[in-house]
PDB file of C-alpha atoms in Angstrom:
ATOM      1  CA  MET A  17     -18.271   8.292  -7.051  1.00  0.00           C
ATOM      2  CA  TYR A  18     -15.328   6.520  -8.671  1.00  0.00           C
ATOM      3  CA  VAL A  19     -16.014   3.052 -10.061  1.00  0.00           C
ATOM      4  CA  ALA A  20     -12.985   1.239 -11.447  1.00  0.00           C
ATOM      5  CA  ASP A  21     -12.990  -0.021 -15.026  1.00  0.00           C
ATOM      6  CA  ASP A  22     -14.203  -3.620 -14.975  1.00  0.00           C
ATOM      7  CA  LYS A  23     -11.695  -4.463 -17.726  1.00  0.00           C
ATOM      8  CA  ARG A  24      -8.699  -3.185 -15.762  1.00  0.00           C
ATOM      9  CA  TYR A  25      -7.003  -6.584 -15.620  1.00  0.00           C
ATOM     10  CA  ASP A  26      -7.507  -7.514 -19.270  1.00  0.00           C
ATOM     11  CA  SER A  27      -4.311  -6.116 -20.783  1.00  0.00           C
ATOM     12  CA  MET A  28      -1.846  -5.386 -17.964  1.00  0.00           C
ATOM     13  CA  GLN A  29       0.979  -7.890 -17.511  1.00  0.00           C
ATOM     14  CA  TYR A  30       1.830  -9.150 -14.029  1.00  0.00           C
ATOM     15  CA  ARG A  31       5.200 -10.571 -13.043  1.00  0.00           C
ATOM     16  CA  ARG A  32       6.113 -12.655 -10.019  1.00  0.00           C
ATOM     17  CA  SER A  33       8.476 -10.940  -7.581  1.00  0.00           C
ATOM     18  CA  GLY A  34      11.349 -13.399  -7.363  1.00  0.00           C
ATOM     19  CA  ARG A  35      10.254 -16.709  -5.861  1.00  0.00           C
ATOM     20  CA  THR A  36       7.359 -15.292  -3.847  1.00  0.00           C
ATOM     21  CA  GLY A  37       3.600 -15.360  -4.079  1.00  0.00           C
ATOM     22  CA  ILE A  38       3.359 -11.684  -5.067  1.00  0.00           C
ATOM     23  CA  LYS A  39       2.886 -10.519  -8.626  1.00  0.00           C
ATOM     24  CA  LEU A  40       3.351  -6.882  -9.537  1.00  0.00           C
ATOM     25  CA  PRO A  41       2.127  -5.042 -12.621  1.00  0.00           C
ATOM     26  CA  ALA A  42       4.858  -4.608 -15.211  1.00  0.00           C
ATOM     27  CA  ILE A  43       4.266  -0.857 -14.816  1.00  0.00           C
ATOM     28  CA  SER A  44       3.970   0.619 -11.316  1.00  0.00           C
ATOM     29  CA  LEU A  45       3.246   4.240 -10.429  1.00  0.00           C
ATOM     30  CA  GLY A  46       5.614   6.212  -8.215  1.00  0.00           C
ATOM     31  CA  LEU A  47       4.466   9.263  -6.259  1.00  0.00           C
ATOM     32  CA  TRP A  48       7.896  10.888  -5.873  1.00  0.00           C
ATOM     33  CA  HIS A  49       6.834  13.991  -7.829  1.00  0.00           C
ATOM     34  CA  ASN A  50       3.486  15.606  -8.694  1.00  0.00           C
ATOM     35  CA  PHE A  51       1.531  14.288  -5.702  1.00  0.00           C
ATOM     36  CA  GLY A  52       2.728  16.689  -2.996  1.00  0.00           C
ATOM     37  CA  GLY A  53       0.975  19.462  -1.170  1.00  0.00           C
ATOM     38  CA  VAL A  54       2.101  22.004  -3.779  1.00  0.00           C
ATOM     39  CA  ASP A  55       0.565  20.014  -6.645  1.00  0.00           C
ATOM     40  CA  ASN A  56      -2.920  20.047  -8.124  1.00  0.00           C
ATOM     41  CA  PHE A  57      -4.985  17.548  -6.121  1.00  0.00           C
ATOM     42  CA  GLU A  58      -7.440  16.699  -8.875  1.00  0.00           C
ATOM     43  CA  ASN A  59      -4.623  16.037 -11.334  1.00  0.00           C
ATOM     44  CA  SER A  60      -2.988  13.684  -8.822  1.00  0.00           C
ATOM     45  CA  ARG A  61      -6.338  11.989  -8.294  1.00  0.00           C
ATOM     46  CA  ALA A  62      -6.961  11.625 -12.024  1.00  0.00           C
ATOM     47  CA  MET A  63      -3.547  10.022 -12.585  1.00  0.00           C
ATOM     48  CA  LEU A  64      -4.133   7.447  -9.843  1.00  0.00           C
ATOM     49  CA  ARG A  65      -7.606   6.646 -11.164  1.00  0.00           C
ATOM     50  CA  ARG A  66      -6.342   6.204 -14.704  1.00  0.00           C
ATOM     51  CA  ALA A  67      -3.462   4.045 -13.513  1.00  0.00           C
ATOM     52  CA  PHE A  68      -5.791   1.667 -11.677  1.00  0.00           C
ATOM     53  CA  ASP A  69      -8.199   1.574 -14.618  1.00  0.00           C
ATOM     54  CA  LEU A  70      -5.263   0.356 -16.734  1.00  0.00           C
ATOM     55  CA  GLY A  71      -4.381  -2.405 -14.278  1.00  0.00           C
ATOM     56  CA  ILE A  72      -1.629  -0.630 -12.335  1.00  0.00           C
ATOM     57  CA  THR A  73      -2.172  -2.067  -8.875  1.00  0.00           C
ATOM     58  CA  HIS A  74       1.050  -0.858  -7.243  1.00  0.00           C
ATOM     59  CA  PHE A  75       1.490   2.670  -5.894  1.00  0.00           C
ATOM     60  CA  ASP A  76       4.913   3.496  -4.456  1.00  0.00           C
ATOM     61  CA  LEU A  77       5.572   6.213  -1.859  1.00  0.00           C
ATOM     62  CA  ALA A  78       8.140   7.255   0.741  1.00  0.00           C
ATOM     63  CA  ASN A  79       7.970   9.223   3.957  1.00  0.00           C
ATOM     64  CA  ASN A  80       9.545  12.392   2.523  1.00  0.00           C
ATOM     65  CA  TYR A  81       7.861  12.500  -0.890  1.00  0.00           C
ATOM     66  CA  GLY A  82       6.232  15.857  -1.516  1.00  0.00           C
ATOM     67  CA  PRO A  83       6.996  18.666  -1.275  1.00  0.00           C
ATOM     68  CA  SER A  84       6.512  19.230   1.588  1.00  0.00           C
ATOM     69  CA  TYR A  85       7.827  16.108   3.292  1.00  0.00           C
ATOM     70  CA  GLY A  86       4.976  13.701   4.003  1.00  0.00           C
ATOM     71  CA  SER A  87       2.501  15.510   1.789  1.00  0.00           C
ATOM     72  CA  ALA A  88       2.471  12.876  -0.971  1.00  0.00           C
ATOM     73  CA  GLU A  89       1.342  10.338   1.602  1.00  0.00           C
ATOM     74  CA  GLU A  90      -1.296  12.786   2.831  1.00  0.00           C
ATOM     75  CA  THR A  91      -2.523  13.334  -0.724  1.00  0.00           C
ATOM     76  CA  PHE A  92      -2.602   9.615  -1.356  1.00  0.00           C
ATOM     77  CA  GLY A  93      -4.480   9.061   1.894  1.00  0.00           C
ATOM     78  CA  GLN A  94      -7.183  11.507   0.846  1.00  0.00           C
ATOM     79  CA  ILE A  95      -7.523   9.877  -2.579  1.00  0.00           C
ATOM     80  CA  LEU A  96      -7.543   6.421  -1.016  1.00  0.00           C
ATOM     81  CA  LYS A  97     -10.423   7.453   1.224  1.00  0.00           C
ATOM     82  CA  LYS A  98     -12.371   9.083  -1.616  1.00  0.00           C
ATOM     83  CA  ASP A  99     -11.779   6.502  -4.352  1.00  0.00           C
ATOM     84  CA  PHE A 100      -9.874   3.358  -3.466  1.00  0.00           C
ATOM     85  CA  LEU A 101     -11.047   1.999  -0.109  1.00  0.00           C
ATOM     86  CA  PRO A 102     -13.373  -0.515  -1.821  1.00  0.00           C
ATOM     87  CA  TYR A 103     -10.339  -1.742  -3.774  1.00  0.00           C
ATOM     88  CA  ARG A 104      -7.789  -1.843  -0.945  1.00  0.00           C
ATOM     89  CA  ASP A 105      -7.241  -5.579  -1.249  1.00  0.00           C
ATOM     90  CA  GLU A 106      -6.506  -5.190  -4.968  1.00  0.00           C
ATOM     91  CA  LEU A 107      -3.659  -2.741  -4.274  1.00  0.00           C
ATOM     92  CA  ILE A 108       0.013  -3.008  -3.358  1.00  0.00           C
ATOM     93  CA  ILE A 109       0.892   0.154  -1.430  1.00  0.00           C
ATOM     94  CA  SER A 110       4.502   0.720  -0.408  1.00  0.00           C
ATOM     95  CA  THR A 111       6.414   3.315   1.554  1.00  0.00           C
ATOM     96  CA  LYS A 112      10.009   3.795   2.676  1.00  0.00           C
ATOM     97  CA  ALA A 113      12.242   5.284   5.345  1.00  0.00           C
ATOM     98  CA  GLY A 114      15.925   6.069   5.053  1.00  0.00           C
ATOM     99  CA  TRP A 115      16.383   9.654   3.908  1.00  0.00           C
ATOM    100  CA  ASP A 116      15.992  12.803   5.985  1.00  0.00           C
ATOM    101  CA  MET A 117      12.474  13.268   7.297  1.00  0.00           C
ATOM    102  CA  TRP A 118      12.500  15.328  10.508  1.00  0.00           C
ATOM    103  CA  PRO A 119      15.155  17.316  12.425  1.00  0.00           C
ATOM    104  CA  GLY A 120      17.563  15.810  14.908  1.00  0.00           C
ATOM    105  CA  PRO A 121      19.521  12.572  15.113  1.00  0.00           C
ATOM    106  CA  TYR A 122      16.469  10.260  14.939  1.00  0.00           C
ATOM    107  CA  GLY A 123      14.947  11.435  11.655  1.00  0.00           C
ATOM    108  CA  ASP A 124      17.287   9.963   9.060  1.00  0.00           C
ATOM    109  CA  LEU A 125      19.212   6.881   7.905  1.00  0.00           C
ATOM    110  CA  GLY A 126      18.626   3.434   9.418  1.00  0.00           C
ATOM    111  CA  SER A 127      18.180   3.233  13.165  1.00  0.00           C
ATOM    112  CA  ARG A 128      15.384   1.091  14.553  1.00  0.00           C
ATOM    113  CA  LYS A 129      13.871   4.153  16.251  1.00  0.00           C
ATOM    114  CA  TYR A 130      13.772   6.180  13.039  1.00  0.00           C
ATOM    115  CA  MET A 131      12.449   3.433  10.788  1.00  0.00           C
ATOM    116  CA  LEU A 132       9.586   2.294  13.009  1.00  0.00           C
ATOM    117  CA  ALA A 133       8.606   5.828  14.025  1.00  0.00           C
ATOM    118  CA  SER A 134       8.616   6.795  10.357  1.00  0.00           C
ATOM    119  CA  LEU A 135       6.406   3.851   9.438  1.00  0.00           C
ATOM    120  CA  ASP A 136       3.902   4.786  12.145  1.00  0.00           C
ATOM    121  CA  GLN A 137       3.811   8.352  10.825  1.00  0.00           C
ATOM    122  CA  SER A 138       3.336   7.114   7.246  1.00  0.00           C
ATOM    123  CA  LEU A 139       0.438   4.877   8.219  1.00  0.00           C
ATOM    124  CA  LYS A 140      -1.240   7.775  10.008  1.00  0.00           C
ATOM    125  CA  ARG A 141      -0.807  10.122   7.026  1.00  0.00           C
ATOM    126  CA  MET A 142      -2.292   7.573   4.628  1.00  0.00           C
ATOM    127  CA  GLY A 143      -5.029   6.367   6.967  1.00  0.00           C
ATOM    128  CA  LEU A 144      -3.860   2.763   6.698  1.00  0.00           C
ATOM    129  CA  GLU A 145      -3.512  -0.065   9.185  1.00  0.00           C
ATOM    130  CA  TYR A 146      -0.675  -1.557   7.148  1.00  0.00           C
ATOM    131  CA  VAL A 147       1.358  -1.101   3.980  1.00  0.00           C
ATOM    132  CA  ASP A 148       2.051  -3.989   1.663  1.00  0.00           C
ATOM    133  CA  ILE A 149       5.776  -3.257   1.363  1.00  0.00           C
ATOM    134  CA  PHE A 150       7.987  -1.294   3.751  1.00  0.00           C
ATOM    135  CA  TYR A 151      11.443  -0.457   2.411  1.00  0.00           C
ATOM    136  CA  HIS A 152      14.674   0.651   3.945  1.00  0.00           C
ATOM    137  CA  HIS A 153      15.318   3.418   1.424  1.00  0.00           C
ATOM    138  CA  ARG A 154      19.135   3.294   1.504  1.00  0.00           C
ATOM    139  CA  PRO A 155      21.894   1.564   3.471  1.00  0.00           C
ATOM    140  CA  ASP A 156      23.185   3.336   6.564  1.00  0.00           C
ATOM    141  CA  PRO A 157      26.981   3.044   6.898  1.00  0.00           C
ATOM    142  CA  ASP A 158      26.874   3.935  10.615  1.00  0.00           C
ATOM    143  CA  THR A 159      24.132   1.560  11.769  1.00  0.00           C
ATOM    144  CA  PRO A 160      24.618  -2.222  11.930  1.00  0.00           C
ATOM    145  CA  MET A 161      22.613  -3.812   9.149  1.00  0.00           C
ATOM    146  CA  GLU A 162      21.177  -6.205  11.714  1.00  0.00           C
ATOM    147  CA  GLU A 163      19.457  -3.226  13.341  1.00  0.00           C
ATOM    148  CA  SER A 164      17.933  -1.880  10.120  1.00  0.00           C
ATOM    149  CA  MET A 165      16.831  -5.332   8.944  1.00  0.00           C
ATOM    150  CA  GLY A 166      15.529  -6.050  12.426  1.00  0.00           C
ATOM    151  CA  ALA A 167      13.302  -3.008  12.119  1.00  0.00           C
ATOM    152  CA  LEU A 168      11.898  -4.369   8.843  1.00  0.00           C
ATOM    153  CA  ASP A 169      11.311  -7.714  10.556  1.00  0.00           C
ATOM    154  CA  THR A 170       9.468  -5.976  13.400  1.00  0.00           C
ATOM    155  CA  ALA A 171       7.362  -4.007  10.922  1.00  0.00           C
ATOM    156  CA  VAL A 172       6.222  -7.249   9.302  1.00  0.00           C
ATOM    157  CA  ARG A 173       5.742  -9.243  12.519  1.00  0.00           C
ATOM    158  CA  SER A 174       3.715  -6.409  14.057  1.00  0.00           C
ATOM    159  CA  GLY A 175       1.348  -6.328  11.077  1.00  0.00           C
ATOM    160  CA  ARG A 176       2.292  -2.791  10.005  1.00  0.00           C
ATOM    161  CA  ALA A 177       3.742  -4.190   6.765  1.00  0.00           C
ATOM    162  CA  LEU A 178       3.194  -7.414   4.853  1.00  0.00           C
ATOM    163  CA  TYR A 179       6.592  -7.568   3.125  1.00  0.00           C
ATOM    164  CA  ALA A 180      10.089  -6.144   3.503  1.00  0.00           C
ATOM    165  CA  GLY A 181      12.041  -4.333   0.794  1.00  0.00           C
ATOM    166  CA  ILE A 182      15.331  -2.496   0.351  1.00  0.00           C
ATOM    167  CA  SER A 183      16.463   0.199  -2.069  1.00  0.00           C
ATOM    168  CA  ALA A 184      19.845   1.434  -3.301  1.00  0.00           C
ATOM    169  CA  TYR A 185      21.801  -1.437  -1.708  1.00  0.00           C
ATOM    170  CA  ASN A 186      24.703  -2.725  -3.806  1.00  0.00           C
ATOM    171  CA  ALA A 187      25.188  -6.410  -4.595  1.00  0.00           C
ATOM    172  CA  LYS A 188      27.300  -7.195  -1.520  1.00  0.00           C
ATOM    173  CA  GLN A 189      25.002  -5.287   0.829  1.00  0.00           C
ATOM    174  CA  THR A 190      21.996  -7.005  -0.714  1.00  0.00           C
ATOM    175  CA  SER A 191      23.484 -10.446  -0.108  1.00  0.00           C
ATOM    176  CA  GLU A 192      24.026  -9.536   3.540  1.00  0.00           C
ATOM    177  CA  ALA A 193      20.516  -8.119   3.917  1.00  0.00           C
ATOM    178  CA  VAL A 194      18.980 -11.225   2.353  1.00  0.00           C
ATOM    179  CA  LYS A 195      20.792 -13.497   4.826  1.00  0.00           C
ATOM    180  CA  ILE A 196      19.890 -11.418   7.880  1.00  0.00           C
ATOM    181  CA  LEU A 197      16.212 -11.237   6.958  1.00  0.00           C
ATOM    182  CA  ARG A 198      16.056 -14.926   6.076  1.00  0.00           C
ATOM    183  CA  ASP A 199      17.569 -15.837   9.439  1.00  0.00           C
ATOM    184  CA  LEU A 200      14.987 -13.618  11.130  1.00  0.00           C
ATOM    185  CA  GLY A 201      12.199 -15.409   9.283  1.00  0.00           C
ATOM    186  CA  THR A 202      11.106 -12.425   7.176  1.00  0.00           C
ATOM    187  CA  PRO A 203      12.375 -13.059   3.629  1.00  0.00           C
ATOM    188  CA  LEU A 204      13.243 -10.070   1.448  1.00  0.00           C
ATOM    189  CA  LEU A 205      10.498  -9.555  -1.127  1.00  0.00           C
ATOM    190  CA  ILE A 206      12.020  -6.944  -3.411  1.00  0.00           C
ATOM    191  CA  HIS A 207      14.846  -4.527  -4.166  1.00  0.00           C
ATOM    192  CA  GLN A 208      14.328  -1.094  -5.738  1.00  0.00           C
ATOM    193  CA  PRO A 209      17.424  -0.024  -7.705  1.00  0.00           C
ATOM    194  CA  LYS A 210      17.933   2.792 -10.173  1.00  0.00           C
ATOM    195  CA  TYR A 211      18.144   1.358 -13.678  1.00  0.00           C
ATOM    196  CA  SER A 212      17.911   2.687 -17.216  1.00  0.00           C
ATOM    197  CA  MET A 213      19.846   2.647 -20.465  1.00  0.00           C
ATOM    198  CA  PHE A 214      22.051   5.354 -18.975  1.00  0.00           C
ATOM    199  CA  VAL A 215      22.392   3.784 -15.505  1.00  0.00           C
ATOM    200  CA  ARG A 216      23.266   0.095 -15.814  1.00  0.00           C
ATOM    201  CA  ASP A 217      24.920  -0.527 -12.453  1.00  0.00           C
ATOM    202  CA  PRO A 218      22.492  -3.320 -11.416  1.00  0.00           C
ATOM    203  CA  GLU A 219      23.865  -5.425 -14.271  1.00  0.00           C
ATOM    204  CA  GLN A 220      27.220  -5.536 -12.453  1.00  0.00           C
ATOM    205  CA  GLY A 221      26.248  -8.181  -9.935  1.00  0.00           C
ATOM    206  CA  LEU A 222      23.054  -6.967  -8.284  1.00  0.00           C
ATOM    207  CA  PHE A 223      20.620  -8.662 -10.662  1.00  0.00           C
ATOM    208  CA  ASP A 224      22.642 -11.877 -10.325  1.00  0.00           C
ATOM    209  CA  VAL A 225      22.268 -11.764  -6.539  1.00  0.00           C
ATOM    210  CA  LEU A 226      18.526 -11.126  -6.791  1.00  0.00           C
ATOM    211  CA  GLU A 227      18.069 -14.011  -9.200  1.00  0.00           C
ATOM    212  CA  LYS A 228      20.091 -16.390  -7.036  1.00  0.00           C
ATOM    213  CA  GLU A 229      18.238 -15.426  -3.857  1.00  0.00           C
ATOM    214  CA  GLY A 230      14.755 -15.355  -5.404  1.00  0.00           C
ATOM    215  CA  VAL A 231      14.212 -11.638  -4.766  1.00  0.00           C
ATOM    216  CA  GLY A 232      12.254  -9.408  -7.129  1.00  0.00           C
ATOM    217  CA  SER A 233      13.264  -5.993  -8.428  1.00  0.00           C
ATOM    218  CA  ILE A 234      11.325  -2.850  -9.236  1.00  0.00           C
ATOM    219  CA  VAL A 235      13.508  -0.372 -11.095  1.00  0.00           C
ATOM    220  CA  PHE A 236      13.083   3.368 -10.716  1.00  0.00           C
ATOM    221  CA  SER A 237      13.932   6.164 -13.167  1.00  0.00           C
ATOM    222  CA  PRO A 238      13.704   3.967 -16.292  1.00  0.00           C
ATOM    223  CA  LEU A 239      13.403   7.191 -18.311  1.00  0.00           C
ATOM    224  CA  ALA A 240      16.505   8.684 -16.641  1.00  0.00           C
ATOM    225  CA  GLN A 241      14.514  11.611 -15.211  1.00  0.00           C
ATOM    226  CA  GLY A 242      12.874  12.227 -18.581  1.00  0.00           C
ATOM    227  CA  LEU A 243      16.103  12.212 -20.574  1.00  0.00           C
ATOM    228  CA  LEU A 244      14.937   9.061 -22.379  1.00  0.00           C
ATOM    229  CA  SER A 245      11.869  10.730 -23.829  1.00  0.00           C
ATOM    230  CA  ASP A 246      11.138  13.144 -26.642  1.00  0.00           C
ATOM    231  CA  ARG A 247      11.494  16.046 -24.190  1.00  0.00           C
ATOM    232  CA  TYR A 248      15.163  16.741 -24.930  1.00  0.00           C
ATOM    233  CA  LEU A 249      15.444  15.819 -28.598  1.00  0.00           C
ATOM    234  CA  LYS A 250      15.799  19.473 -29.599  1.00  0.00           C
ATOM    235  CA  GLY A 251      17.623  20.783 -26.548  1.00  0.00           C
ATOM    236  CA  ILE A 252      16.547  21.757 -23.033  1.00  0.00           C
ATOM    237  CA  PRO A 253      12.956  23.072 -22.711  1.00  0.00           C
ATOM    238  CA  SER A 254      12.592  26.049 -20.390  1.00  0.00           C
ATOM    239  CA  ASP A 255      10.050  24.241 -18.172  1.00  0.00           C
ATOM    240  CA  SER A 256      12.003  20.994 -17.842  1.00  0.00           C
ATOM    241  CA  ARG A 257      13.759  19.498 -14.815  1.00  0.00           C
ATOM    242  CA  ALA A 258      17.097  20.050 -16.528  1.00  0.00           C
ATOM    243  CA  ALA A 259      16.342  23.737 -17.029  1.00  0.00           C
ATOM    244  CA  ARG A 260      15.727  24.006 -13.279  1.00  0.00           C
ATOM    245  CA  ASP A 261      18.798  21.860 -12.465  1.00  0.00           C
ATOM    246  CA  PHE A 262      16.318  19.654 -10.627  1.00  0.00           C
ATOM    247  CA  PHE A 263      17.731  16.105 -10.230  1.00  0.00           C
ATOM    248  CA  LEU A 264      18.532  16.064 -13.948  1.00  0.00           C
ATOM    249  CA  LYS A 265      21.332  18.618 -14.299  1.00  0.00           C
ATOM    250  CA  LYS A 266      22.201  20.819 -17.255  1.00  0.00           C
ATOM    251  CA  LYS A 267      25.768  19.528 -17.047  1.00  0.00           C
ATOM    252  CA  ASP A 268      24.432  16.030 -17.773  1.00  0.00           C
ATOM    253  CA  LEU A 269      22.994  17.176 -21.083  1.00  0.00           C
ATOM    254  CA  GLY A 270      26.021  17.849 -23.215  1.00  0.00           C
ATOM    255  CA  GLU A 271      25.937  17.429 -26.966  1.00  0.00           C
ATOM    256  CA  ALA A 272      27.367  13.899 -26.755  1.00  0.00           C
ATOM    257  CA  THR A 273      24.509  12.815 -24.496  1.00  0.00           C
ATOM    258  CA  LEU A 274      21.873  14.518 -26.622  1.00  0.00           C
ATOM    259  CA  ALA A 275      23.332  12.837 -29.711  1.00  0.00           C
ATOM    260  CA  LYS A 276      22.828   9.479 -28.000  1.00  0.00           C
ATOM    261  CA  VAL A 277      19.245  10.407 -27.144  1.00  0.00           C
ATOM    262  CA  ARG A 278      18.534  11.306 -30.773  1.00  0.00           C
ATOM    263  CA  ALA A 279      20.122   8.064 -32.026  1.00  0.00           C
ATOM    264  CA  LEU A 280      18.095   6.018 -29.546  1.00  0.00           C
ATOM    265  CA  ASN A 281      14.986   7.843 -30.699  1.00  0.00           C
ATOM    266  CA  GLU A 282      15.682   6.690 -34.245  1.00  0.00           C
ATOM    267  CA  ILE A 283      15.879   3.072 -33.086  1.00  0.00           C
ATOM    268  CA  ALA A 284      12.626   3.496 -31.193  1.00  0.00           C
ATOM    269  CA  GLY A 285      10.950   4.850 -34.322  1.00  0.00           C
ATOM    270  CA  GLN A 286      12.090   1.796 -36.262  1.00  0.00           C
ATOM    271  CA  ARG A 287      10.412  -0.328 -33.586  1.00  0.00           C
ATOM    272  CA  GLY A 288       7.186   1.648 -33.890  1.00  0.00           C
ATOM    273  CA  GLN A 289       7.643   3.132 -30.406  1.00  0.00           C
ATOM    274  CA  THR A 290       8.346   6.466 -28.839  1.00  0.00           C
ATOM    275  CA  LEU A 291      11.689   6.765 -27.091  1.00  0.00           C
ATOM    276  CA  ALA A 292       9.954   6.649 -23.698  1.00  0.00           C
ATOM    277  CA  GLU A 293       8.087   3.480 -24.641  1.00  0.00           C
ATOM    278  CA  MET A 294      11.312   1.834 -25.785  1.00  0.00           C
ATOM    279  CA  ALA A 295      13.129   2.902 -22.620  1.00  0.00           C
ATOM    280  CA  VAL A 296      10.484   1.260 -20.426  1.00  0.00           C
ATOM    281  CA  ALA A 297      10.408  -1.835 -22.632  1.00  0.00           C
ATOM    282  CA  TRP A 298      14.220  -2.033 -22.480  1.00  0.00           C
ATOM    283  CA  VAL A 299      14.337  -2.323 -18.679  1.00  0.00           C
ATOM    284  CA  LEU A 300      11.525  -4.877 -18.783  1.00  0.00           C
ATOM    285  CA  ARG A 301      13.388  -7.013 -21.325  1.00  0.00           C
ATOM    286  CA  ASP A 302      15.318  -8.550 -18.438  1.00  0.00           C
ATOM    287  CA  PRO A 303      13.235 -11.267 -16.709  1.00  0.00           C
ATOM    288  CA  ARG A 304      14.895 -10.361 -13.416  1.00  0.00           C
ATOM    289  CA  VAL A 305      13.040  -7.025 -13.498  1.00  0.00           C
ATOM    290  CA  THR A 306       9.622  -7.452 -11.922  1.00  0.00           C
ATOM    291  CA  SER A 307       8.262  -3.964 -12.603  1.00  0.00           C
ATOM    292  CA  ALA A 308       9.233  -0.579 -14.020  1.00  0.00           C
ATOM    293  CA  LEU A 309       8.412   2.240 -11.615  1.00  0.00           C
ATOM    294  CA  VAL A 310       7.371   5.315 -13.560  1.00  0.00           C
ATOM    295  CA  GLY A 311       6.508   8.864 -12.609  1.00  0.00           C
ATOM    296  CA  THR A 312       3.916  10.993 -14.368  1.00  0.00           C
ATOM    297  CA  SER A 313       2.800  14.608 -14.340  1.00  0.00           C
ATOM    298  CA  LYS A 314      -0.395  14.216 -16.374  1.00  0.00           C
ATOM    299  CA  VAL A 315      -2.919  11.531 -17.186  1.00  0.00           C
ATOM    300  CA  SER A 316      -1.767  11.046 -20.771  1.00  0.00           C
ATOM    301  CA  GLN A 317       1.673   9.998 -19.515  1.00  0.00           C
ATOM    302  CA  VAL A 318       0.094   7.095 -17.632  1.00  0.00           C
ATOM    303  CA  ASP A 319      -1.241   5.813 -20.965  1.00  0.00           C
ATOM    304  CA  ASP A 320       2.100   6.496 -22.649  1.00  0.00           C
ATOM    305  CA  ASN A 321       4.004   4.358 -20.144  1.00  0.00           C
ATOM    306  CA  VAL A 322       1.541   1.476 -20.328  1.00  0.00           C
ATOM    307  CA  ALA A 323       1.802   1.603 -24.135  1.00  0.00           C
ATOM    308  CA  ALA A 324       5.354   0.278 -23.796  1.00  0.00           C
ATOM    309  CA  LEU A 325       3.888  -3.154 -23.052  1.00  0.00           C
ATOM    310  CA  ARG A 326       2.721  -3.516 -26.650  1.00  0.00           C
ATOM    311  CA  ASN A 327       6.261  -4.373 -27.728  1.00  0.00           C
ATOM    312  CA  LEU A 328       8.659  -5.775 -25.143  1.00  0.00           C
ATOM    313  CA  LYS A 329      10.674  -7.961 -27.498  1.00  0.00           C
ATOM    314  CA  PHE A 330      14.071  -6.862 -28.769  1.00  0.00           C
ATOM    315  CA  SER A 331      16.014  -8.568 -31.505  1.00  0.00           C
ATOM    316  CA  ALA A 332      19.706  -9.253 -30.977  1.00  0.00           C
ATOM    317  CA  GLU A 333      20.431  -6.642 -33.645  1.00  0.00           C
ATOM    318  CA  GLU A 334      18.345  -3.986 -31.889  1.00  0.00           C
ATOM    319  CA  LEU A 335      20.133  -4.635 -28.605  1.00  0.00           C
ATOM    320  CA  ARG A 336      23.484  -4.462 -30.415  1.00  0.00           C
ATOM    321  CA  LYS A 337      22.544  -1.099 -31.929  1.00  0.00           C
ATOM    322  CA  ILE A 338      21.399   0.269 -28.567  1.00  0.00           C
ATOM    323  CA  ASP A 339      24.606  -0.862 -26.860  1.00  0.00           C
ATOM    324  CA  GLY A 340      26.587   0.744 -29.690  1.00  0.00           C
ATOM    325  CA  VAL A 341      24.821   4.070 -29.227  1.00  0.00           C
ATOM    326  CA  LEU A 342      25.332   3.982 -25.455  1.00  0.00           C
ATOM    327  CA  ALA A 343      29.023   3.219 -25.969  1.00  0.00           C
ATOM    328  CA  GLY A 344      29.305   6.267 -28.232  1.00  0.00           C
ATOM    329  CA  LYS A 345      29.967   4.284 -31.386  1.00  0.00           C
TER     330      LYS A 345
END
């Protein structure tokens, strides 16, 4: 029987999500990959156990994580039942709806019908009465935002979720969502944008909106799908995502990009970090970032990501060098 490490809270850092009562671990674990029905169950279980033993209290899912769709939630539900039920009140569990989930016009995007039906399905798969955070996974250009935000409000008021979140909304859309939810009486807890050294869009207004409105942020893909790790320092490994053209594409790995990766790796070495550790530390350097959402495929990678917390400080010169590399100088 699993018993959590009694020192699990000794070294993890926790950051307040905007101006709310919720603190999240600086490192959160995402179940986008490696927790589906096609993956090794015991490996998935071992990664979740190790994460919690290191103080990672937040596990992030979505309705269509797998493969197959829904299977990551099913896997998590089994592990929750076997290992984590005694610790349920120590966990932040999130899920999302917004991408394609089932056939037909009611299984995608942002209608009230889709979002609430999806949440009910997610709760059933995980064996939960509620999730801590329910996200709208992406804005729907064809559905009034009042409808999508109203669904989040209903999810919270009905007790199926404790907090509302959004993902992939731009700065203007986020401002609108914040106002709608505030008027409904269900403040927005958190935004989940994509952010890394190679994807800096949130710096162009989004982080400013979140800071002004008191909303937290949990950034996904801080390693740029593994590009900001030692995996591609010598080219494209045959078993990598890039080799399979899987999210990270071969066309994105030209010599200019790989030269930047190697130069960043040199800076990381000077800091006494691996490139992956520096990449995670870099996103966390901004106080507007509540948590870095990482993905792992083996237990050792959980430790590797948490190791980034040993050195989160960057000198002005280090940041100048990093910006120079990213600008191709």
